[in-house]
Tab-separated table of C-alpha atoms and ligand atoms in Angstrom:
chain	number	residue	atom	x	y	z
A	1299	UNK	CA	85.091	-192.583	-267.940
A	1300	UNK	CA	87.532	-192.351	-270.874
A	1301	UNK	CA	89.537	-189.533	-268.255
A	1302	UNK	CA	89.294	-191.794	-265.746
A	1303	UNK	CA	90.836	-194.637	-267.879
A	1304	UNK	CA	93.263	-192.373	-269.466
A	1305	UNK	CA	94.442	-191.247	-265.450
A	1306	UNK	CA	94.798	-194.815	-264.567
A	1307	UNK	CA	96.188	-195.769	-267.631
A	1308	UNK	CA	99.093	-192.610	-267.002
A	1309	UNK	CA	99.821	-193.709	-263.000
A	1310	UNK	CA	100.155	-197.035	-264.785
A	1311	UNK	CA	103.077	-196.145	-266.341
A	1312	UNK	CA	104.665	-192.996	-264.173
A	1313	UNK	CA	108.318	-193.883	-263.780
A	1314	UNK	CA	109.414	-194.060	-259.935
A	1315	UNK	CA	113.082	-192.575	-258.811
A	1316	UNK	CA	113.218	-194.197	-255.342
A	1317	UNK	CA	115.569	-193.298	-251.934
A	1318	UNK	CA	117.123	-195.238	-249.123
A	1319	UNK	CA	114.580	-194.702	-246.368
A	1320	UNK	CA	116.080	-193.174	-243.800
A	1321	UNK	CA	115.481	-190.214	-246.519
A	1322	UNK	CA	111.907	-190.490	-246.254
A	1323	UNK	CA	111.443	-188.403	-243.678
A	1324	UNK	CA	113.887	-185.516	-244.897
A	1325	UNK	CA	111.814	-185.784	-248.483
A	1326	UNK	CA	108.208	-185.547	-246.919
A	1327	UNK	CA	109.498	-182.334	-245.122
A	1328	UNK	CA	110.415	-180.867	-248.184
A	1329	UNK	CA	113.593	-180.666	-246.123
A	1330	UNK	CA	115.151	-182.970	-249.906
A	1331	UNK	CA	115.411	-180.923	-252.384
A	1332	UNK	CA	118.009	-183.463	-254.301
A	1333	UNK	CA	119.338	-186.403	-254.826
A	1334	UNK	CA	123.161	-187.048	-256.181
A	1335	UNK	CA	122.819	-190.094	-259.208
A	1336	UNK	CA	125.238	-191.968	-261.675
A	1337	UNK	CA	124.454	-192.101	-265.265
A	1338	UNK	CA	122.156	-194.795	-264.832
A	1339	UNK	CA	119.922	-192.554	-263.569
A	1340	UNK	CA	120.425	-189.584	-265.654
A	1341	UNK	CA	117.070	-190.369	-268.040
A	1342	UNK	CA	114.794	-188.272	-265.179
A	1343	UNK	CA	113.831	-185.347	-267.227
A	1344	UNK	CA	112.290	-181.481	-266.212
A	1345	UNK	CA	107.869	-181.592	-266.299
A	1346	UNK	CA	108.023	-185.431	-265.065
A	1347	UNK	CA	105.741	-186.266	-262.837
A	1348	UNK	CA	107.111	-190.472	-261.010
A	1349	UNK	CA	106.615	-191.990	-257.527
A	1350	UNK	CA	108.634	-191.957	-254.975
A	1351	UNK	CA	109.461	-194.852	-253.137
A	1352	UNK	CA	111.997	-196.406	-250.174
A	1353	UNK	CA	114.255	-198.819	-251.817
A	1354	UNK	CA	114.618	-201.073	-249.319
A	1355	UNK	CA	110.097	-201.674	-249.416
A	1356	UNK	CA	109.098	-200.302	-252.460
A	1357	UNK	CA	106.993	-198.790	-250.493
A	1358	UNK	CA	105.242	-195.484	-252.513
A	1359	UNK	CA	104.806	-192.415	-250.492
A	1360	UNK	CA	104.038	-189.544	-252.757
A	1361	UNK	CA	104.657	-188.015	-256.349
A	1362	UNK	CA	107.435	-185.660	-256.907
A	1363	UNK	CA	108.105	-183.316	-260.255
A	1364	UNK	CA	111.945	-183.646	-261.632
A	1365	UNK	CA	112.921	-179.604	-261.738
A	1366	UNK	CA	115.757	-179.979	-263.507
A	1367	UNK	CA	118.454	-182.430	-263.481
A	1368	UNK	CA	121.547	-180.729	-264.477
A	1369	UNK	CA	125.511	-182.670	-264.112
A	1370	UNK	CA	128.074	-181.944	-261.128
A	1371	UNK	CA	131.247	-182.648	-260.000
A	1372	UNK	CA	131.798	-184.171	-257.226
A	1373	UNK	CA	134.493	-182.197	-256.898
A	1374	UNK	CA	132.328	-179.223	-256.857
A	1375	UNK	CA	129.775	-180.482	-254.150
A	1376	UNK	CA	129.145	-177.073	-251.753
A	1377	UNK	CA	127.052	-176.053	-248.978
A	1378	UNK	CA	124.325	-175.280	-250.911
A	1379	UNK	CA	123.603	-179.152	-252.282
A	1380	UNK	CA	124.587	-179.777	-248.807
A	1381	UNK	CA	121.601	-177.449	-247.395
A	1382	UNK	CA	119.393	-179.177	-249.864
A	1383	UNK	CA	120.470	-182.990	-249.716
A	1384	UNK	CA	119.493	-181.289	-245.571
A	1385	UNK	CA	123.194	-182.955	-244.270
A	1386	UNK	CA	126.631	-181.439	-244.026
A	1387	UNK	CA	129.055	-181.607	-246.762
A	1388	UNK	CA	131.594	-183.969	-245.107
A	1389	UNK	CA	127.929	-185.689	-244.989
A	1390	UNK	CA	127.055	-185.325	-248.556
A	1391	UNK	CA	130.355	-185.843	-249.058
A	1392	UNK	CA	130.424	-189.618	-247.775
A	1393	UNK	CA	127.459	-190.756	-248.410
A	1394	UNK	CA	127.581	-190.047	-251.960
A	1395	UNK	CA	131.550	-191.979	-252.000
A	1396	UNK	CA	129.805	-194.752	-250.208
A	1397	UNK	CA	126.922	-195.077	-252.757
A	1398	UNK	CA	129.575	-194.786	-255.682
A	1399	UNK	CA	133.604	-194.152	-254.554
A	1400	UNK	CA	135.133	-193.339	-257.775
A	1401	UNK	CA	132.714	-191.501	-259.166
A	1402	UNK	CA	134.080	-188.111	-259.974
A	1403	UNK	CA	130.395	-187.147	-262.257
A	1404	UNK	CA	127.143	-186.923	-260.646
A	1405	UNK	CA	123.442	-186.171	-262.052
A	1406	UNK	CA	121.875	-183.478	-259.862
A	1407	UNK	CA	118.130	-183.466	-259.433
A	1408	UNK	CA	116.087	-181.078	-258.014
A	1409	UNK	CA	112.613	-182.090	-257.558
A	1410	UNK	CA	109.348	-180.840	-255.787
A	1411	UNK	CA	106.976	-183.419	-253.483
A	1412	UNK	CA	103.954	-182.901	-254.264
B	2590	LIG	C1	118.459	-195.673	-253.657
B	2590	LIG	C2	119.795	-194.206	-254.135
B	2590	LIG	O1	120.627	-194.528	-254.744
B	2590	LIG	N1	119.544	-193.312	-253.246
B	2590	LIG	C3	120.213	-192.400	-253.061
B	2590	LIG	C4	121.420	-191.848	-253.878
B	2590	LIG	C5	122.090	-191.047	-253.826
B	2590	LIG	N2	121.260	-189.901	-253.418
B	2590	LIG	C6	120.414	-190.137	-252.549
B	2590	LIG	O2	119.602	-189.851	-251.825
B	2590	LIG	N3	119.334	-191.270	-252.633
């Protein structure tokens, strides 16, 4: 019984990373395996297991393991980043500029769906 209550406590204490709803299908299909965030979301750490949810609805649709968190400059974004985001490099840079208009220093969070 202690195990169950601890697991329940752990669930209640797990962080959540939110994505725009339009990314849900790619994440569930394993096609989107990184996300580029600003400093406000640089607190995630490799090894963490976190809930994944839609920003718009708060609907949680799974859990991901954080594999790595590393700095990347906007100007250094390349084709590999685009492929890991399941989009073209132009689409990726446009998206990032829409979300973070002035940003130069990003945090690349690599994750895998569990
Ligand atoms: C909600 C939110 O910030 N979503 C983002 C931001 C950057 N990349 C991404 O995949 N999702």
